[in-house]
Structures are given as C-alpha cells and as structure tokens.
C-alpha cells in the first residue's frame, strides 16, 4: 500500500503542526487513515485529507496564514 502524506512540523494558531493525506481525484481516505486523522486532531494537530495538489496548496496557505 502506498501512502502519500505530508507533515509540516510548524505551529500555527492553536495547532502544533499540519498533516495532510494527499489523494488523487476520486480517491478517499481508508478507515485506518481516518483513525489517524482523528487521533492527530485530538492531539492538537491540524490533519485533513486533500484531493489534488491544489487543495493541499490552499490548506497549507490557510494554515500558515492562521486561518482555521
């Protein structure tokens, strides 16, 4: 199984860092990936799934700009 994920270990706002699970169009997170996203969020990290690099770029820019 191939995972495409990104970790930005930089605090922003209330978050300790950012984790992104990258998906191709039509892709979606597995139950295990959703489990990890939930745990990371509870631990104080921003964690989400992005479909396509454009969505990931927007999330990163929003995160670094302090937007929720």
mmCIF file of N, CA, C and O in Angstrom:
data_model
loop_
_atom_site.group_PDB
_atom_site.id
_atom_site.type_symbol
_atom_site.label_atom_id
_atom_site.label_comp_id
_atom_site.label_asym_id
_atom_site.label_seq_id
_atom_site.Cartn_x
_atom_site.Cartn_y
_atom_site.Cartn_z
ATOM 1 N N UNK A 1 0.845 -1.170 0.000
ATOM 2 C CA UNK A 1 0.000 0.000 0.000
ATOM 3 C C UNK A 1 0.895 1.239 0.000
ATOM 4 O O UNK A 1 1.860 1.324 0.736
ATOM 5 N N UNK A 2 0.573 2.194 -0.846
ATOM 6 C CA UNK A 2 1.357 3.413 -0.967
ATOM 7 C C UNK A 2 0.604 4.565 -0.327
ATOM 8 O O UNK A 2 -0.560 4.799 -0.624
ATOM 9 N N UNK A 3 1.254 5.260 0.580
ATOM 10 C CA UNK A 3 0.656 6.411 1.244
ATOM 11 C C UNK A 3 1.329 7.672 0.747
ATOM 12 O O UNK A 3 2.541 7.727 0.610
ATOM 13 N N UNK A 4 0.535 8.677 0.490
ATOM 14 C CA UNK A 4 1.045 9.985 0.093
ATOM 15 C C UNK A 4 0.598 10.968 1.160
ATOM 16 O O UNK A 4 -0.563 11.347 1.208
ATOM 17 N N UNK A 5 1.521 11.328 2.013
ATOM 18 C CA UNK A 5 1.164 12.241 3.086
ATOM 19 C C UNK A 5 2.255 13.293 3.254
ATOM 20 O O UNK A 5 3.393 13.112 2.828
ATOM 21 N N UNK A 6 1.851 14.367 3.880
ATOM 22 C CA UNK A 6 2.742 15.496 4.092
ATOM 23 C C UNK A 6 2.634 15.919 5.542
ATOM 24 O O UNK A 6 1.535 15.990 6.093
ATOM 25 N N UNK A 7 3.768 16.207 6.161
ATOM 26 C CA UNK A 7 3.792 16.714 7.529
ATOM 27 C C UNK A 7 4.539 18.042 7.513
ATOM 28 O O UNK A 7 5.654 18.122 6.995
ATOM 29 N N UNK A 8 3.896 19.060 8.055
ATOM 30 C CA UNK A 8 4.529 20.364 8.208
ATOM 31 C C UNK A 8 4.680 20.606 9.706
ATOM 32 O O UNK A 8 3.721 20.973 10.383
ATOM 33 N N UNK A 9 5.871 20.353 10.268
ATOM 34 C CA UNK A 9 6.061 20.459 11.717
ATOM 35 C C UNK A 9 6.283 21.907 12.166
ATOM 36 O O UNK A 9 7.325 22.245 12.729
ATOM 37 N N UNK A 10 5.295 22.757 11.896
ATOM 38 C CA UNK A 10 5.380 24.171 12.232
ATOM 39 C C UNK A 10 4.080 24.589 12.896
ATOM 40 O O UNK A 10 3.020 24.448 12.305
ATOM 41 N N UNK A 11 4.136 25.126 14.119
ATOM 42 C CA UNK A 11 2.902 25.535 14.790
ATOM 43 C C UNK A 11 2.261 26.747 14.113
ATOM 44 O O UNK A 11 2.954 27.604 13.559
ATOM 45 N N UNK A 12 0.942 26.784 14.162
ATOM 46 C CA UNK A 12 0.187 27.913 13.615
ATOM 47 C C UNK A 12 -1.129 28.008 14.370
ATOM 48 O O UNK A 12 -1.883 27.025 14.430
ATOM 49 N N UNK A 13 -1.392 29.184 14.953
ATOM 50 C CA UNK A 13 -2.623 29.337 15.731
ATOM 51 C C UNK A 13 -2.644 28.345 16.879
ATOM 52 O O UNK A 13 -1.671 28.204 17.610
ATOM 53 N N UNK A 14 -3.733 27.617 17.000
ATOM 54 C CA UNK A 14 -3.873 26.646 18.081
ATOM 55 C C UNK A 14 -3.247 25.285 17.757
ATOM 56 O O UNK A 14 -3.217 24.404 18.602
ATOM 57 N N UNK A 15 -2.743 25.122 16.538
ATOM 58 C CA UNK A 15 -2.240 23.821 16.089
ATOM 59 C C UNK A 15 -0.738 23.671 16.313
ATOM 60 O O UNK A 15 0.025 24.622 16.165
ATOM 61 N N UNK A 16 -0.308 22.436 16.604
ATOM 62 C CA UNK A 16 1.116 22.114 16.790
ATOM 63 C C UNK A 16 1.830 21.873 15.461
ATOM 64 O O UNK A 16 3.048 21.975 15.377
ATOM 65 N N UNK A 17 1.097 21.510 14.435
ATOM 66 C CA UNK A 17 1.651 21.187 13.126
ATOM 67 C C UNK A 17 0.522 20.777 12.202
ATOM 68 O O UNK A 17 -0.639 20.722 12.609
ATOM 69 N N UNK A 18 0.866 20.474 10.940
ATOM 70 C CA UNK A 18 -0.122 20.137 9.919
ATOM 71 C C UNK A 18 0.215 18.800 9.286
ATOM 72 O O UNK A 18 1.364 18.564 8.898
ATOM 73 N N UNK A 19 -0.778 17.940 9.173
ATOM 74 C CA UNK A 19 -0.667 16.667 8.461
ATOM 75 C C UNK A 19 -1.704 16.644 7.352
ATOM 76 O O UNK A 19 -2.876 16.939 7.589
ATOM 77 N N UNK A 20 -1.269 16.293 6.138
ATOM 78 C CA UNK A 20 -2.178 16.195 5.003
ATOM 79 C C UNK A 20 -2.028 14.807 4.382
ATOM 80 O O UNK A 20 -0.913 14.372 4.082
ATOM 81 N N UNK A 21 -3.138 14.146 4.183
ATOM 82 C CA UNK A 21 -3.187 12.903 3.411
ATOM 83 C C UNK A 21 -3.606 13.294 1.999
ATOM 84 O O UNK A 21 -4.708 13.809 1.794
ATOM 85 N N UNK A 22 -2.717 13.109 1.034
ATOM 86 C CA UNK A 22 -2.971 13.516 -0.344
ATOM 87 C C UNK A 22 -3.644 12.384 -1.122
ATOM 88 O O UNK A 22 -3.205 11.235 -1.061
ATOM 89 N N UNK A 23 -4.682 12.751 -1.872
ATOM 90 C CA UNK A 23 -5.410 11.783 -2.686
ATOM 91 C C UNK A 23 -5.534 12.302 -4.109
ATOM 92 O O UNK A 23 -5.663 13.504 -4.343
ATOM 93 N N UNK A 24 -5.531 11.383 -5.054
ATOM 94 C CA UNK A 24 -5.807 11.714 -6.448
ATOM 95 C C UNK A 24 -7.309 11.919 -6.597
ATOM 96 O O UNK A 24 -8.093 11.445 -5.756
ATOM 97 N N UNK A 25 -7.739 12.617 -7.637
ATOM 98 C CA UNK A 25 -9.175 12.773 -7.855
ATOM 99 C C UNK A 25 -9.885 11.414 -7.822
ATOM 100 O O UNK A 25 -9.414 10.436 -8.403
ATOM 101 N N UNK A 26 -10.975 11.361 -7.081
ATOM 102 C CA UNK A 26 -11.718 10.119 -6.910
ATOM 103 C C UNK A 26 -11.254 9.285 -5.731
ATOM 104 O O UNK A 26 -11.909 8.331 -5.339
ATOM 105 N N UNK A 27 -10.113 9.654 -5.139
ATOM 106 C CA UNK A 27 -9.583 8.900 -4.005
ATOM 107 C C UNK A 27 -10.224 9.328 -2.701
ATOM 108 O O UNK A 27 -10.828 10.394 -2.607
ATOM 109 N N UNK A 28 -10.109 8.481 -1.706
ATOM 110 C CA UNK A 28 -10.614 8.828 -0.379
ATOM 111 C C UNK A 28 -9.799 8.086 0.678
ATOM 112 O O UNK A 28 -9.135 7.093 0.380
ATOM 113 N N UNK A 29 -9.873 8.591 1.883
ATOM 114 C CA UNK A 29 -9.089 8.026 2.984
ATOM 115 C C UNK A 29 -9.662 6.678 3.416
ATOM 116 O O UNK A 29 -10.874 6.480 3.438
ATOM 117 N N UNK A 30 -8.764 5.801 3.787
ATOM 118 C CA UNK A 30 -9.171 4.494 4.317
ATOM 119 C C UNK A 30 -9.627 4.670 5.771
ATOM 120 O O UNK A 30 -9.341 5.698 6.402
ATOM 121 N N UNK A 31 -10.300 3.664 6.327
ATOM 122 C CA UNK A 31 -10.661 3.747 7.743
ATOM 123 C C UNK A 31 -9.444 3.954 8.651
ATOM 124 O O UNK A 31 -9.514 4.725 9.614
ATOM 125 N N UNK A 32 -8.334 3.313 8.345
ATOM 126 C CA UNK A 32 -7.122 3.479 9.156
ATOM 127 C C UNK A 32 -6.596 4.915 9.061
ATOM 128 O O UNK A 32 -6.163 5.492 10.061
ATOM 129 N N UNK A 33 -6.633 5.487 7.869
ATOM 130 C CA UNK A 33 -6.190 6.865 7.710
ATOM 131 C C UNK A 33 -7.115 7.820 8.450
ATOM 132 O O UNK A 33 -6.651 8.757 9.094
ATOM 133 N N UNK A 34 -8.417 7.605 8.399
ATOM 134 C CA UNK A 34 -9.373 8.424 9.147
ATOM 135 C C UNK A 34 -9.117 8.300 10.659
ATOM 136 O O UNK A 34 -9.228 9.282 11.395
ATOM 137 N N UNK A 35 -8.787 7.108 11.120
ATOM 138 C CA UNK A 35 -8.476 6.880 12.528
ATOM 139 C C UNK A 35 -7.292 7.762 12.943
ATOM 140 O O UNK A 35 -7.335 8.429 13.969
ATOM 141 N N UNK A 36 -6.222 7.770 12.114
ATOM 142 C CA UNK A 36 -5.051 8.581 12.426
ATOM 143 C C UNK A 36 -5.368 10.068 12.384
ATOM 144 O O UNK A 36 -4.888 10.838 13.228
ATOM 145 N N UNK A 37 -6.162 10.503 11.431
ATOM 146 C CA UNK A 37 -6.553 11.913 11.348
ATOM 147 C C UNK A 37 -7.280 12.332 12.619
ATOM 148 O O UNK A 37 -7.009 13.400 13.183
ATOM 149 N N UNK A 38 -8.174 11.502 13.094
ATOM 150 C CA UNK A 38 -8.907 11.788 14.340
ATOM 151 C C UNK A 38 -7.945 11.904 15.521
ATOM 152 O O UNK A 38 -8.031 12.836 16.323
ATOM 153 N N UNK A 39 -7.011 10.964 15.643
ATOM 154 C CA UNK A 39 -6.065 10.976 16.760
ATOM 155 C C UNK A 39 -5.145 12.190 16.702
ATOM 156 O O UNK A 39 -4.843 12.803 17.724
ATOM 157 N N UNK A 40 -4.664 12.539 15.532
ATOM 158 C CA UNK A 40 -3.802 13.713 15.394
ATOM 159 C C UNK A 40 -4.548 14.988 15.758
ATOM 160 O O UNK A 40 -3.990 15.868 16.427
ATOM 161 N N UNK A 41 -5.808 15.087 15.358
ATOM 162 C CA UNK A 41 -6.612 16.263 15.693
ATOM 163 C C UNK A 41 -6.807 16.382 17.201
ATOM 164 O O UNK A 41 -6.634 17.466 17.771
ATOM 165 N N UNK A 42 -7.115 15.281 17.850
ATOM 166 C CA UNK A 42 -7.285 15.283 19.304
ATOM 167 C C UNK A 42 -5.979 15.683 19.999
ATOM 168 O O UNK A 42 -5.996 16.363 21.020
ATOM 169 N N UNK A 43 -4.849 15.316 19.409
ATOM 170 C CA UNK A 43 -3.543 15.634 19.993
ATOM 171 C C UNK A 43 -3.100 17.073 19.719
ATOM 172 O O UNK A 43 -2.026 17.477 20.160
ATOM 173 N N UNK A 44 -3.911 17.845 18.980
ATOM 174 C CA UNK A 44 -3.588 19.247 18.760
ATOM 175 C C UNK A 44 -2.971 19.577 17.420
ATOM 176 O O UNK A 44 -2.420 20.667 17.240
ATOM 177 N N UNK A 45 -3.054 18.650 16.474
ATOM 178 C CA UNK A 45 -2.531 18.889 15.133
ATOM 179 C C UNK A 45 -3.684 19.128 14.165
ATOM 180 O O UNK A 45 -4.770 18.583 14.338
ATOM 181 N N UNK A 46 -3.436 19.933 13.152
ATOM 182 C CA UNK A 46 -4.399 20.065 12.065
ATOM 183 C C UNK A 46 -4.129 18.896 11.144
ATOM 184 O O UNK A 46 -2.998 18.688 10.691
ATOM 185 N N UNK A 47 -5.138 18.095 10.862
ATOM 186 C CA UNK A 47 -4.978 16.930 9.999
ATOM 187 C C UNK A 47 -6.195 16.822 9.098
ATOM 188 O O UNK A 47 -7.329 16.938 9.571
ATOM 189 N N UNK A 48 -5.956 16.605 7.797
ATOM 190 C CA UNK A 48 -7.060 16.550 6.852
ATOM 191 C C UNK A 48 -6.657 15.773 5.611
ATOM 192 O O UNK A 48 -5.483 15.474 5.401
ATOM 193 N N UNK A 49 -7.641 15.474 4.791
ATOM 194 C CA UNK A 49 -7.450 14.822 3.506
ATOM 195 C C UNK A 49 -7.645 15.868 2.427
ATOM 196 O O UNK A 49 -8.599 16.651 2.479
ATOM 197 N N UNK A 50 -6.734 15.906 1.462
ATOM 198 C CA UNK A 50 -6.860 16.827 0.332
ATOM 199 C C UNK A 50 -6.851 16.013 -0.959
ATOM 200 O O UNK A 50 -5.991 15.158 -1.156
ATOM 201 N N UNK A 51 -7.815 16.301 -1.822
ATOM 202 C CA UNK A 51 -7.871 15.659 -3.131
ATOM 203 C C UNK A 51 -7.239 16.612 -4.135
ATOM 204 O O UNK A 51 -7.768 17.693 -4.399
ATOM 205 N N UNK A 52 -6.079 16.232 -4.639
ATOM 206 C CA UNK A 52 -5.350 17.042 -5.603
ATOM 207 C C UNK A 52 -4.407 18.033 -4.924
ATOM 208 O O UNK A 52 -4.607 18.433 -3.783
ATOM 209 N N UNK A 53 -3.364 18.402 -5.661
ATOM 210 C CA UNK A 53 -2.356 19.292 -5.090
ATOM 211 C C UNK A 53 -2.891 20.700 -4.859
ATOM 212 O O UNK A 53 -2.422 21.390 -3.958
ATOM 213 N N UNK A 54 -3.884 21.130 -5.658
ATOM 214 C CA UNK A 54 -4.425 22.476 -5.474
ATOM 215 C C UNK A 54 -5.087 22.616 -4.110
ATOM 216 O O UNK A 54 -4.912 23.628 -3.424
ATOM 217 N N UNK A 55 -5.852 21.601 -3.711
ATOM 218 C CA UNK A 55 -6.499 21.623 -2.391
ATOM 219 C C UNK A 55 -5.452 21.620 -1.282
ATOM 220 O O UNK A 55 -5.596 22.320 -0.277
ATOM 221 N N UNK A 56 -4.387 20.841 -1.459
ATOM 222 C CA UNK A 56 -3.314 20.806 -0.459
ATOM 223 C C UNK A 56 -2.621 22.163 -0.363
ATOM 224 O O UNK A 56 -2.338 22.648 0.734
ATOM 225 N N UNK A 57 -2.373 22.807 -1.507
ATOM 226 C CA UNK A 57 -1.728 24.118 -1.510
ATOM 227 C C UNK A 57 -2.600 25.145 -0.784
ATOM 228 O O UNK A 57 -2.088 25.949 0.008
ATOM 229 N N UNK A 58 -3.919 25.122 -1.031
ATOM 230 C CA UNK A 58 -4.822 26.051 -0.341
ATOM 231 C C UNK A 58 -4.797 25.829 1.161
ATOM 232 O O UNK A 58 -4.745 26.776 1.944
ATOM 233 N N UNK A 59 -4.842 24.554 1.573
ATOM 234 C CA UNK A 59 -4.832 24.239 3.005
ATOM 235 C C UNK A 59 -3.530 24.715 3.652
ATOM 236 O O UNK A 59 -3.546 25.301 4.730
ATOM 237 N N UNK A 60 -2.416 24.485 3.006
ATOM 238 C CA UNK A 60 -1.129 24.925 3.547
ATOM 239 C C UNK A 60 -1.087 26.450 3.683
ATOM 240 O O UNK A 60 -0.673 26.980 4.719
ATOM 241 N N UNK A 61 -1.529 27.155 2.660
ATOM 242 C CA UNK A 61 -1.530 28.617 2.712
ATOM 243 C C UNK A 61 -2.458 29.129 3.805
ATOM 244 O O UNK A 61 -2.101 30.048 4.543
ATOM 245 N N UNK A 62 -3.636 28.532 3.928
ATOM 246 C CA UNK A 62 -4.562 28.925 5.002
ATOM 247 C C UNK A 62 -3.955 28.630 6.374
ATOM 248 O O UNK A 62 -4.027 29.450 7.283
ATOM 249 N N UNK A 63 -3.349 27.460 6.502
ATOM 250 C CA UNK A 63 -2.734 27.070 7.768
ATOM 251 C C UNK A 63 -1.632 28.063 8.156
ATOM 252 O O UNK A 63 -1.601 28.549 9.286
ATOM 253 N N UNK A 64 -0.745 28.365 7.238
ATOM 254 C CA UNK A 64 0.358 29.277 7.531
ATOM 255 C C UNK A 64 -0.133 30.712 7.758
ATOM 256 O O UNK A 64 0.524 31.481 8.464
ATOM 257 N N UNK A 65 -1.287 31.042 7.190
ATOM 258 C CA UNK A 65 -1.869 32.359 7.384
ATOM 259 C C UNK A 65 -2.709 32.473 8.649
ATOM 260 O O UNK A 65 -3.286 33.508 8.928
ATOM 261 N N UNK A 66 -2.808 31.381 9.407
ATOM 262 C CA UNK A 66 -3.536 31.393 10.670
ATOM 263 C C UNK A 66 -5.028 31.180 10.556
ATOM 264 O O UNK A 66 -5.760 31.335 11.523
ATOM 265 N N UNK A 67 -5.511 30.778 9.368
ATOM 266 C CA UNK A 67 -6.937 30.514 9.195
ATOM 267 C C UNK A 67 -7.273 29.120 9.694
ATOM 268 O O UNK A 67 -6.488 28.201 9.565
ATOM 269 N N UNK A 68 -8.461 28.986 10.256
ATOM 270 C CA UNK A 68 -8.921 27.674 10.709
ATOM 271 C C UNK A 68 -9.326 26.872 9.505
ATOM 272 O O UNK A 68 -9.469 25.766 9.429
#
